[in-house]
Tab-separated table of C-alpha atoms and ligand atoms in Angstrom:
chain	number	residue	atom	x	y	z
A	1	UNK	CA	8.861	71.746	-7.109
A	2	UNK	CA	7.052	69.446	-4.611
A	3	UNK	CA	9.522	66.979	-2.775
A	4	UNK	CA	8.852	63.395	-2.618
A	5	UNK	CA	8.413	61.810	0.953
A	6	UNK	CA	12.158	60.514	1.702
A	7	UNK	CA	10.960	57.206	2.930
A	8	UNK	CA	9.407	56.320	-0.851
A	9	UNK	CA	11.609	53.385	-2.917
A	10	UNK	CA	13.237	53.768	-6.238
A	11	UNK	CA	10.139	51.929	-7.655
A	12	UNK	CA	7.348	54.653	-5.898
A	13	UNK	CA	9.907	57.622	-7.016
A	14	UNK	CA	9.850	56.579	-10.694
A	15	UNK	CA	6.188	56.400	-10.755
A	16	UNK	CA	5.424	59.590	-9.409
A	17	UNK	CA	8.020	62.670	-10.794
A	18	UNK	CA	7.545	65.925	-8.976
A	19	UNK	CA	5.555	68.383	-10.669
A	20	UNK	CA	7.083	71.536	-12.052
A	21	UNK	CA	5.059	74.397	-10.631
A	22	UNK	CA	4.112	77.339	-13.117
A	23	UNK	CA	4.196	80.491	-10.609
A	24	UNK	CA	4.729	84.134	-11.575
A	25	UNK	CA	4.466	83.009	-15.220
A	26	UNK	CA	2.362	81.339	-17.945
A	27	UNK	CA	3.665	79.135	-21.233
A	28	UNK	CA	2.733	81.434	-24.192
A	29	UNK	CA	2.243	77.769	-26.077
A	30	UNK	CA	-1.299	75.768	-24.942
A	31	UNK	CA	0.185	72.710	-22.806
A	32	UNK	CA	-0.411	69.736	-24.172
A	33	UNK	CA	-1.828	66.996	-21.261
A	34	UNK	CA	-1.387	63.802	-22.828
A	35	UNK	CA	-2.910	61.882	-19.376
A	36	UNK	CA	-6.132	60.048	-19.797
A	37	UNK	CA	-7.581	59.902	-16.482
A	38	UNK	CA	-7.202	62.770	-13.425
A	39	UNK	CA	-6.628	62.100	-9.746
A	40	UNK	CA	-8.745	64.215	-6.877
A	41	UNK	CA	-7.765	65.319	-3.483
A	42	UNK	CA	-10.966	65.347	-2.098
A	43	UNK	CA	-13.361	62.495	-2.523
A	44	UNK	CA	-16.715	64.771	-2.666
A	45	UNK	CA	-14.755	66.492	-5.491
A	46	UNK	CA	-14.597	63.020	-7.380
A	47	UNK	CA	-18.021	62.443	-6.431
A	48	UNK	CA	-19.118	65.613	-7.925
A	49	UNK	CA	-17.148	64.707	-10.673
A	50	UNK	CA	-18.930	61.302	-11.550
A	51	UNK	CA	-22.185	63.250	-10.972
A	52	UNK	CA	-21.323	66.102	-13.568
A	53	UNK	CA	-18.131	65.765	-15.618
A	54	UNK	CA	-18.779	68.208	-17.374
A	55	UNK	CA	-17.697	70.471	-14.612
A	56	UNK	CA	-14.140	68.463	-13.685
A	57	UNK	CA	-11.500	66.990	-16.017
A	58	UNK	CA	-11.923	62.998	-14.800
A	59	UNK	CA	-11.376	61.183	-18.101
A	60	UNK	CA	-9.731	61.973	-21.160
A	61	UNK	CA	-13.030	61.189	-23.337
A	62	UNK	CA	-15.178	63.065	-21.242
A	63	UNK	CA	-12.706	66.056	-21.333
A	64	UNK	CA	-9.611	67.236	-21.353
A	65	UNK	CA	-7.754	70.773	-20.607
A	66	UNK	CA	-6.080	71.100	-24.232
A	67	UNK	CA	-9.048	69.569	-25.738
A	68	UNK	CA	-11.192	71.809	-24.196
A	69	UNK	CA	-8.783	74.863	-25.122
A	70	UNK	CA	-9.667	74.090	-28.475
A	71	UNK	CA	-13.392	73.173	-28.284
A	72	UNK	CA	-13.528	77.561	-26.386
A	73	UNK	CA	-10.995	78.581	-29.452
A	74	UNK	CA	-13.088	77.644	-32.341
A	75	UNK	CA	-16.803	78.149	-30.446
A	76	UNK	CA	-15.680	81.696	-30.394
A	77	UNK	CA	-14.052	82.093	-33.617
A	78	UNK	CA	-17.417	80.752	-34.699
A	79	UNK	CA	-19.761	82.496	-32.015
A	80	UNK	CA	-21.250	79.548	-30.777
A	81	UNK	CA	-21.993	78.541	-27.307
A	82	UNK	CA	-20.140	75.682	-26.922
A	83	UNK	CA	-17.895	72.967	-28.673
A	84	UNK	CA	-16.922	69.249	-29.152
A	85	UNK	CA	-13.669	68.479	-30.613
A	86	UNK	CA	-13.346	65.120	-32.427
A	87	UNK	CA	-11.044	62.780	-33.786
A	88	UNK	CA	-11.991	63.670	-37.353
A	89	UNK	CA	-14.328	65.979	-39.176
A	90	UNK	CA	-16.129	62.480	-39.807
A	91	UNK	CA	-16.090	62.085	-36.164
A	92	UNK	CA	-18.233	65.451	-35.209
A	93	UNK	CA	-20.221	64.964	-38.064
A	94	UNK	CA	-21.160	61.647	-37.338
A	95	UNK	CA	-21.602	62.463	-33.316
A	96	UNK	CA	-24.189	64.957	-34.809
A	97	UNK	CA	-26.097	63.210	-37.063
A	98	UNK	CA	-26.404	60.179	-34.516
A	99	UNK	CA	-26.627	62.489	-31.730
A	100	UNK	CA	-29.816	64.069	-32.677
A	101	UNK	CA	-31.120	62.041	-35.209
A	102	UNK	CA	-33.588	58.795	-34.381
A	103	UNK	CA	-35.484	55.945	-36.807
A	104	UNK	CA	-38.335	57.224	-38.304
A	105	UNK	CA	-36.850	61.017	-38.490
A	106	UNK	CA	-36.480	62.669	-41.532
A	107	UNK	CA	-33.574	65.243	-43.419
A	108	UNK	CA	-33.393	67.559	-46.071
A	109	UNK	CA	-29.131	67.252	-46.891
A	110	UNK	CA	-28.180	69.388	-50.080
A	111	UNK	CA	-27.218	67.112	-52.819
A	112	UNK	CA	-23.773	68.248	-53.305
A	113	UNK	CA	-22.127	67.039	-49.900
A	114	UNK	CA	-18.722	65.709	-49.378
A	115	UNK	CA	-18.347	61.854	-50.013
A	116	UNK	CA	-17.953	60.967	-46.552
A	117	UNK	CA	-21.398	62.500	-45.507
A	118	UNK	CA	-23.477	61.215	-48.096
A	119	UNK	CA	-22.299	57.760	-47.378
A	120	UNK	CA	-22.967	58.308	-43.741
A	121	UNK	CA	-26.208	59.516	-44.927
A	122	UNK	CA	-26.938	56.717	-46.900
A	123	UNK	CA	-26.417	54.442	-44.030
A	124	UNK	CA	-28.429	56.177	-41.969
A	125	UNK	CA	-30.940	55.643	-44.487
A	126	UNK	CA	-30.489	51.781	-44.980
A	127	UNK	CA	-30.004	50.576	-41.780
A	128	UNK	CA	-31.360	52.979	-39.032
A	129	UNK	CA	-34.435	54.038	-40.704
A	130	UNK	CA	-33.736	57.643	-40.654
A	131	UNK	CA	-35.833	59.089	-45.091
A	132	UNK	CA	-33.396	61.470	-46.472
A	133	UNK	CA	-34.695	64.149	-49.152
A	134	UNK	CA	-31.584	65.978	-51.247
A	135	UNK	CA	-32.137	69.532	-52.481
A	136	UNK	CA	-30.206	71.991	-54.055
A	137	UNK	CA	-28.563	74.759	-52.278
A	138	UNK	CA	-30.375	77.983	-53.220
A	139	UNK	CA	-34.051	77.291	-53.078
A	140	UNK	CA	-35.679	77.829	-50.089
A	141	UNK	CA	-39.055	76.899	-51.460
A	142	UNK	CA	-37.492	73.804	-52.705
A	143	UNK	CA	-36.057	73.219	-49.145
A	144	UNK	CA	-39.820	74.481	-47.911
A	145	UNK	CA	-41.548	71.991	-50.322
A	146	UNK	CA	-39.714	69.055	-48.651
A	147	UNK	CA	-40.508	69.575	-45.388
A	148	UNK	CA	-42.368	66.608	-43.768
A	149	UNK	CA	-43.845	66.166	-39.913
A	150	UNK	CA	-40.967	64.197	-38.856
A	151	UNK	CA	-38.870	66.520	-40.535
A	152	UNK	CA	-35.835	67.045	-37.957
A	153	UNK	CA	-32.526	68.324	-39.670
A	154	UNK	CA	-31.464	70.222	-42.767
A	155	UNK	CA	-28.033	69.777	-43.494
A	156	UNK	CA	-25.697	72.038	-45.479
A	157	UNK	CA	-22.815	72.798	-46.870
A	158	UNK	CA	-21.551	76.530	-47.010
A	159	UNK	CA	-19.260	75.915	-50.523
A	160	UNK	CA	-19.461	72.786	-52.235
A	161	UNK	CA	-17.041	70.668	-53.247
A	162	UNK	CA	-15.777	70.262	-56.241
A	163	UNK	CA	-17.619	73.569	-57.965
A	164	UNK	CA	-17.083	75.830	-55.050
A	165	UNK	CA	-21.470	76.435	-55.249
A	166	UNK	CA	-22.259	78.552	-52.139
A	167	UNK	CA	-25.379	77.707	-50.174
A	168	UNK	CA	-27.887	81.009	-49.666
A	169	UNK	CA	-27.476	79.777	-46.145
A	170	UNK	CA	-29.764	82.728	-44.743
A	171	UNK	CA	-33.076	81.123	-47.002
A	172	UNK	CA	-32.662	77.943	-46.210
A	173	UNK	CA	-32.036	78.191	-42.555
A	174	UNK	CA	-34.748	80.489	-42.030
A	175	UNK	CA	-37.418	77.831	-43.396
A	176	UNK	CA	-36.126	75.360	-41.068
A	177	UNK	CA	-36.156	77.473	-38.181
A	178	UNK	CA	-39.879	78.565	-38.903
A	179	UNK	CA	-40.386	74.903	-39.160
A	180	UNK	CA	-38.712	73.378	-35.598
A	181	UNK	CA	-36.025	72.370	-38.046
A	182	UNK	CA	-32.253	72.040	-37.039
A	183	UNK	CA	-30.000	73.575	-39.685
A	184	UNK	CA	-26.335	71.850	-39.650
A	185	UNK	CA	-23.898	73.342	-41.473
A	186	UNK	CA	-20.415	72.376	-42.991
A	187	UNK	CA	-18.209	75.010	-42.641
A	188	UNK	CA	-14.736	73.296	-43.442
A	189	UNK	CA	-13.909	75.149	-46.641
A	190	UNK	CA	-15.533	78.852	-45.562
A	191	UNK	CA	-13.594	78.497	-42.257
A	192	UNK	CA	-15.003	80.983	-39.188
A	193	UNK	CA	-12.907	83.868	-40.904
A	194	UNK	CA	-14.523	83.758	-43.844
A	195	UNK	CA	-18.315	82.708	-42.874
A	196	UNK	CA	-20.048	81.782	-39.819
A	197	UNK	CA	-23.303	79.924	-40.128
A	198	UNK	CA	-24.398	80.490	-36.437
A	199	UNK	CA	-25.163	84.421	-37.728
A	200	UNK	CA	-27.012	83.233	-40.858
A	201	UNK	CA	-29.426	80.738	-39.041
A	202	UNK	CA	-27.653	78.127	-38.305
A	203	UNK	CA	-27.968	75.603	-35.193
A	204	UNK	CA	-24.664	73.534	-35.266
A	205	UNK	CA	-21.481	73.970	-37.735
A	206	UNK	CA	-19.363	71.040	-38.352
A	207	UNK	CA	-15.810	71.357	-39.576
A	208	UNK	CA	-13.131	68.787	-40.616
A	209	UNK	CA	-9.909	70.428	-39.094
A	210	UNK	CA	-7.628	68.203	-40.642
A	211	UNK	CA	-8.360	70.953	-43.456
A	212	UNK	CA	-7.982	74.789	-42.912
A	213	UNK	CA	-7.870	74.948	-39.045
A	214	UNK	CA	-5.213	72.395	-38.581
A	215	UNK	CA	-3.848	74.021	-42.013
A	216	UNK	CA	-0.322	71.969	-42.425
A	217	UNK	CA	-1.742	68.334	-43.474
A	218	UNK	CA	-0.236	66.752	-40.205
A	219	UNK	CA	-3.750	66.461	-38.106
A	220	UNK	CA	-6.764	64.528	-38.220
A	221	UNK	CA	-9.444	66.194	-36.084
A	222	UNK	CA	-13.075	67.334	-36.212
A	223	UNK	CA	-14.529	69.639	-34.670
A	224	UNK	CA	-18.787	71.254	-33.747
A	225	UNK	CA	-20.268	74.439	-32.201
A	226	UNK	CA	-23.557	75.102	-31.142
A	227	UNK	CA	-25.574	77.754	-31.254
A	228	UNK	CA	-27.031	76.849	-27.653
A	229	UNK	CA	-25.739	74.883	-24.615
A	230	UNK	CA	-28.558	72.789	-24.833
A	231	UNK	CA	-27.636	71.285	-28.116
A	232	UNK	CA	-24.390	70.665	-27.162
A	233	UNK	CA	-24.995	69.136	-23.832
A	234	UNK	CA	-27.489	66.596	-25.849
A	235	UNK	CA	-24.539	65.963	-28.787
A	236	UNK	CA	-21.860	65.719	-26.395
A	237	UNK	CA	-23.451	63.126	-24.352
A	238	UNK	CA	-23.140	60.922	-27.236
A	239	UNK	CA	-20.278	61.752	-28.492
A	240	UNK	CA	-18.577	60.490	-25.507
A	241	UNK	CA	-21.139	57.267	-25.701
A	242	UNK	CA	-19.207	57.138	-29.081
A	243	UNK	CA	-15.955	57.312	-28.416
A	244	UNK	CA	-15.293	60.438	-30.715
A	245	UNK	CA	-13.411	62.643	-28.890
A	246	UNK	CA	-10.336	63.990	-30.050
A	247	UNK	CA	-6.791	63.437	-28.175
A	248	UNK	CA	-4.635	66.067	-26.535
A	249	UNK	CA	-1.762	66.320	-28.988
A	250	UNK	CA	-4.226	66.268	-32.290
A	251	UNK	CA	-6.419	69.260	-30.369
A	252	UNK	CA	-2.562	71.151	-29.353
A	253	UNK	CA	-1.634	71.009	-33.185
A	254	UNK	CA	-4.973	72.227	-34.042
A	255	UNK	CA	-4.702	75.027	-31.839
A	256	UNK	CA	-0.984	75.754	-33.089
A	257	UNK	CA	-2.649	75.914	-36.430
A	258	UNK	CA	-5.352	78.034	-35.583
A	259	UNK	CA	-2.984	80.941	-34.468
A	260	UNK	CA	-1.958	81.525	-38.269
A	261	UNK	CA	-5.396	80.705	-39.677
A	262	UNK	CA	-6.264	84.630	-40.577
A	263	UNK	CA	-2.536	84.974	-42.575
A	264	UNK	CA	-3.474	81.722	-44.118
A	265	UNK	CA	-6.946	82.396	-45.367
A	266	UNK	CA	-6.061	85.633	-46.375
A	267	UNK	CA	-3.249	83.722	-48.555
A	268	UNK	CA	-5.387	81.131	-50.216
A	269	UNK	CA	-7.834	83.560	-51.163
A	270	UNK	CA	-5.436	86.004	-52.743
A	271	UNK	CA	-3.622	83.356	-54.301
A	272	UNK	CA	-6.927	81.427	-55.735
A	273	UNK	CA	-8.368	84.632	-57.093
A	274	UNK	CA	-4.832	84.717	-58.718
A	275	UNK	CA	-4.910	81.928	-60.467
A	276	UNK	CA	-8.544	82.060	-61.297
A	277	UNK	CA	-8.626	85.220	-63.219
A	278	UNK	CA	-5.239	83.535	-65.462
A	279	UNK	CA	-7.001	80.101	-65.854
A	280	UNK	CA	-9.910	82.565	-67.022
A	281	UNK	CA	-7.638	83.755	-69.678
A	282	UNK	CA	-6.027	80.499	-70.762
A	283	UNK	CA	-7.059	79.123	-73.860
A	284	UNK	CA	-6.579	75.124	-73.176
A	285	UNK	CA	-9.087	76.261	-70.375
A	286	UNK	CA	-12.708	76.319	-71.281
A	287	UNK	CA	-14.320	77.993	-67.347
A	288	UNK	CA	-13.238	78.534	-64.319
A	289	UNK	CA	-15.437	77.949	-61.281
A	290	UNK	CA	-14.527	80.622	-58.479
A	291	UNK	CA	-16.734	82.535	-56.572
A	292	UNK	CA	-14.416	85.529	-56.274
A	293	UNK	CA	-15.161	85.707	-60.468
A	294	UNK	CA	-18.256	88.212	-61.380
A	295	UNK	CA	-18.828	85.231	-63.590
A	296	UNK	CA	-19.755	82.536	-61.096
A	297	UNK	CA	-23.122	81.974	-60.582
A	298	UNK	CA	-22.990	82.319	-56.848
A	299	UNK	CA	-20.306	85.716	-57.245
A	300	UNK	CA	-23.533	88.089	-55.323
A	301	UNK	CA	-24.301	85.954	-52.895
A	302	UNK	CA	-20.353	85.027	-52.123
A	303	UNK	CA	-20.023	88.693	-51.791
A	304	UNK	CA	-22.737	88.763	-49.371
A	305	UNK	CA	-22.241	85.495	-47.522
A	306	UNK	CA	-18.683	85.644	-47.378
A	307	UNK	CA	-16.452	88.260	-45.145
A	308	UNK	CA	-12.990	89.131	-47.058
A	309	UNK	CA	-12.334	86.447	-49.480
A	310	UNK	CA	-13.602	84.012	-51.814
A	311	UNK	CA	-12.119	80.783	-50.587
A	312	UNK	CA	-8.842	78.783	-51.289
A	313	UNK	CA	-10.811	76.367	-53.846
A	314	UNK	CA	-11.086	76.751	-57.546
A	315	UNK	CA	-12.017	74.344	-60.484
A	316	UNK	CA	-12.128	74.781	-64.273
A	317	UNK	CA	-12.725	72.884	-67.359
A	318	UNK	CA	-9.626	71.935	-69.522
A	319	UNK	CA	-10.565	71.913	-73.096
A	320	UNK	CA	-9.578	68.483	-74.010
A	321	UNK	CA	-11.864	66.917	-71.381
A	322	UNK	CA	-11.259	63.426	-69.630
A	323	UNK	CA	-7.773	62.076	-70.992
A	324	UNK	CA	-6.513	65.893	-70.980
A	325	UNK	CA	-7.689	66.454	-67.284
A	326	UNK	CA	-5.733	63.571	-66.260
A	327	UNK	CA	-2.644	64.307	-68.097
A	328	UNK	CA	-2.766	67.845	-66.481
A	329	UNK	CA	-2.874	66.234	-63.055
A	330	UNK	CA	0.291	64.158	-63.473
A	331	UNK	CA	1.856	67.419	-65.271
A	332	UNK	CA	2.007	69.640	-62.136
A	333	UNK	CA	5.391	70.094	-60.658
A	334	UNK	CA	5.108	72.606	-57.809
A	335	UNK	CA	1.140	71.333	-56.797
A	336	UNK	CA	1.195	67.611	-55.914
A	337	UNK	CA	-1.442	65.617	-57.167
A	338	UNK	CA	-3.371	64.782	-53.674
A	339	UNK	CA	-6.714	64.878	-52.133
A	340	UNK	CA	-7.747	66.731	-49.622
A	341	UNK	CA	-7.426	70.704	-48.669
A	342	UNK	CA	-6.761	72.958	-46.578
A	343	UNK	CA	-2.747	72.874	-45.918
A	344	UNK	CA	0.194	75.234	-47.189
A	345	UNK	CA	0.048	72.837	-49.891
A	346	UNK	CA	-1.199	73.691	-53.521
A	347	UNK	CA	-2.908	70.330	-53.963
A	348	UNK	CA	-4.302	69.413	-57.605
A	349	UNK	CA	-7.140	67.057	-58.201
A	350	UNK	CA	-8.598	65.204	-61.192
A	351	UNK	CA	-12.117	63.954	-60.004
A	352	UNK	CA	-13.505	62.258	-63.102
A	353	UNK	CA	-10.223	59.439	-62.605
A	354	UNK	CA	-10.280	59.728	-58.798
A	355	UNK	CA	-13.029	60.765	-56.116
A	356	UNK	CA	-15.862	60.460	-58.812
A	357	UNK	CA	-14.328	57.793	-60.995
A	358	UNK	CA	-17.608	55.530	-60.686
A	359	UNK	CA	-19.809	57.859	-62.516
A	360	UNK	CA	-19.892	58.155	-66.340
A	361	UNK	CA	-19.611	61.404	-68.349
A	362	UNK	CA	-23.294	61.634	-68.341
A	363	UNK	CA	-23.740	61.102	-64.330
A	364	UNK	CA	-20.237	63.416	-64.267
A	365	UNK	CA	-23.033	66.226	-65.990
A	366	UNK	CA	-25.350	65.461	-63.801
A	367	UNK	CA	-23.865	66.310	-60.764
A	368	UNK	CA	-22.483	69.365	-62.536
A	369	UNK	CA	-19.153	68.199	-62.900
A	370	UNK	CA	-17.038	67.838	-66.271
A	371	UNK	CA	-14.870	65.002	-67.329
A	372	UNK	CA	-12.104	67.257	-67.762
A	373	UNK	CA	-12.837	69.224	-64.168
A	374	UNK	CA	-9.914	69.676	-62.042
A	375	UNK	CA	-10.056	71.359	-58.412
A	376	UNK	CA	-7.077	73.235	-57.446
A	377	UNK	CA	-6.920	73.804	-53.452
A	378	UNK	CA	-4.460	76.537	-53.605
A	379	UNK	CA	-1.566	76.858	-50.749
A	380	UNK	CA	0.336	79.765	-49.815
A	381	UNK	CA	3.127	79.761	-52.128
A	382	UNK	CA	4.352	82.788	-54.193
A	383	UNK	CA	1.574	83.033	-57.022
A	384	UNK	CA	4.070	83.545	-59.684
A	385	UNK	CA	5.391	80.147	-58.803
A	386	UNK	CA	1.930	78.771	-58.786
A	387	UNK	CA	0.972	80.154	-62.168
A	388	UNK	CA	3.918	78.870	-64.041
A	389	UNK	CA	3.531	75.318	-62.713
A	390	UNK	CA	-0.208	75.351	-63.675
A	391	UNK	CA	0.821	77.304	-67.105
A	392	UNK	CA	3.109	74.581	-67.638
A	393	UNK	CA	0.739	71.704	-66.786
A	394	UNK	CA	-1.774	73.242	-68.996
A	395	UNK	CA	0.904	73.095	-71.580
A	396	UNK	CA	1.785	69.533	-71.711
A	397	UNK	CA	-1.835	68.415	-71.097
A	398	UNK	CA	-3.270	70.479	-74.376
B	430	LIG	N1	-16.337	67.821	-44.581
B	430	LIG	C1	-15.722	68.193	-45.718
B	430	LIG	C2	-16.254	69.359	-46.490
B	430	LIG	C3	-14.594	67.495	-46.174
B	430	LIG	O1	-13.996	67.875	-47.320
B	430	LIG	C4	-14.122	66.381	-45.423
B	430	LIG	C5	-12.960	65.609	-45.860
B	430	LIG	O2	-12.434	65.809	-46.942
B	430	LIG	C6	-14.817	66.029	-44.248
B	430	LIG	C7	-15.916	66.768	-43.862
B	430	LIG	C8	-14.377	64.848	-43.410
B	430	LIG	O3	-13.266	65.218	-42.656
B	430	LIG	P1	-12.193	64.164	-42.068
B	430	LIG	O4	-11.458	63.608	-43.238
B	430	LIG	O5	-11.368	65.007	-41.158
B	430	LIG	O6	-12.970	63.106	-41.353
């Protein structure tokens, strides 16, 4: 420990505990270091740091050590070059999209993408300028047909959201890349165990880690990787313009959850293919939309895309449609009725009543979702348990 000078006051003491030297030994746990701004011992070595700081911590939203930790963690679980972390998945996305995007450019975004994107996209369109064209998620020529001089990004998702569609991520980044086009890719529900878009084409994957990487539904955090240093370097920049950077304790419970993320995805996709193949089976149930099921549209691709499991998300069709959907939702005991994914949590959803309550039953068909859909995003409890709550649901909903 490093001993204070002995003329220093009370006042001078309190401000400035010793520090507790590591020597000999490391902490096994990533140390969380909740300061915002770092002091030098050498002014040239502050100077440097103004000058570059990307090569010194100097200010918590230019960097930090834990941050960083897990910015390295997940650009290697995803075999990218490097990584922002930010304060939401909304939060990367966003630093993205406004960190390489500029009036007048234009992006092909798959027509299926999570709420918060599309609305981000939207604005994008309204107020900055920026032409959006939406596609589907499996035709490259479709994706080639769009393609316009000022084309700059095509953005993806690699499962969609509620019907678990997967993106033939390969196709479509390959026409972009022949074009000088920057795939982005939404990775949130695949996770980096399951699918990593950097080997199928992609430029930049964008994840919301509140989801599977913080895992335990007690984190808000965001994080991207980049395929080359360059990319980041030009994100990054405004990220930090933006003020998106995550803080030390939301990247140290991040990186707590990441530690279990292989038993956990392992888990959700044992326990989703589980349930699938009884919802399959059930007669108050009229499909099942899983990608693990030889029925699913996407099942070949899945099994090619995807790299030992089908995902923790399921949705099916309850006979009885709207009313029946929404009694099963308020039926389930064990799940809790909730959005959002990702956690230990079986969570059940009914999006007809809830996230897509503004569209009617023809605009519900439309975007290829029933009135009586419900998505399941399946935790890690004991299947058994799982399927008798969901049996039972299904019972008092029929
Ligand atoms: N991407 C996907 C696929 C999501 O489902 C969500 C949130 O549900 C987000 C991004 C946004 O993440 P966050 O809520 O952490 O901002």
């Amino acid at each position: 420990m490093t001993s204070l000078p002995r003329d220093w006051h009370p006042e001078s003491r309190a401000v400035h505990p010793p520090v507790v030297p590591v020597t000999g030994s490391r902490p096994l746990g990533v140390p969380i270091h909740q300061g915002h701004v770092f002091a030098f011992d050498d002014p040239d070595a502050l100077a440097g740091a103004f000058a570059d700081p990307t090569g010194a911590f100097l200010y918590g939203r230019l960097g930090n050590p834990t941050v960083r930790t897990l910015e390295q963690a997940v650009a290697e679980l995803e075999g990218g070059a490097a990584a922002l972390a930010a304060a939401s998945g909304m939060g990367a996305i966003n630093s993205v999209l406004l960190g390489l995007l500029r009036s007048g450019d234009h992006v092909i975004a798959q027509r299926s993408l999570y709420g918060g994107t599309m609305a981000m996209l939207g604005d994008l369109a309204e107020r900055w300028g920026v032409e959006i064209t939406y596609v589907g998620g499996d035709d490259a020529e479709e994706v080639r047909a769009a393609l316009r001089p000022r084309t700059r990004l095509l953005y993806l998702e690699t499962v969609s959201n509620p019907m678990t569609r997967i993106s033939d991520l390969p196709a479509l980044t390959a026409v972009a890349r022949e074009a000088g086009v920057i795939s982005v890719v939404d990775n949130t529900f695949a996770t980096p165990l399951l699918c990593r878009p950097l080997e199928h084409g992609a430029d930049v994957v964008v994840h919301s880690a509140t989801k599977y990487l913080g895992g335990h539904s007690d984190v808000l955090g965001g994080v991207a990787v980049f395929a080359s240093a360059e990319l980041h370097a030009k994100v990054w920049h405004h990220a930090c313009e933006l003020g998106a950077s995550a803080d030390p304790f939301t990247a140290w419970l991040t990186l707590r959850g990441l530690q279990t993320l292989a038993l956990r995805v392992r888990r959700h996709c044992d326990n989703a293919l589980a349930l699938a193949t009884r919802l399959a089976a059930h007669p108050a149930v009229a499909a099942v939309h899983y990608p693990g099921l030889p029925t699913h549209p996407d099942h070949a691709l899945a099994g090619r895309l995807l790299d030992g499991g089908y995902g923790g998300i399921l949705a099916f069709e309850h006979v009885g449609g709207r009313a029946a959907g929404q009694a099963f939702a308020g039926a389930v005991r064990l799940a809790s009725l909730a959005p959002s994914l990702g956690g230990v949590h079986t969570l059940v959803i009914h999006p007809a009543s809830t996230s897509h309550r503004q569209l009617d039953d023809a605009q519900l068909h439309a975007a290829g979702i029933g009135a009586g859909t419900i998505r399941v995003t399946v935790g890690i409890e004991h299947p058994d348990d799982l399927w008798a709550d969901l049996e039972q649901a299904l019972g008092q909903s029929g």
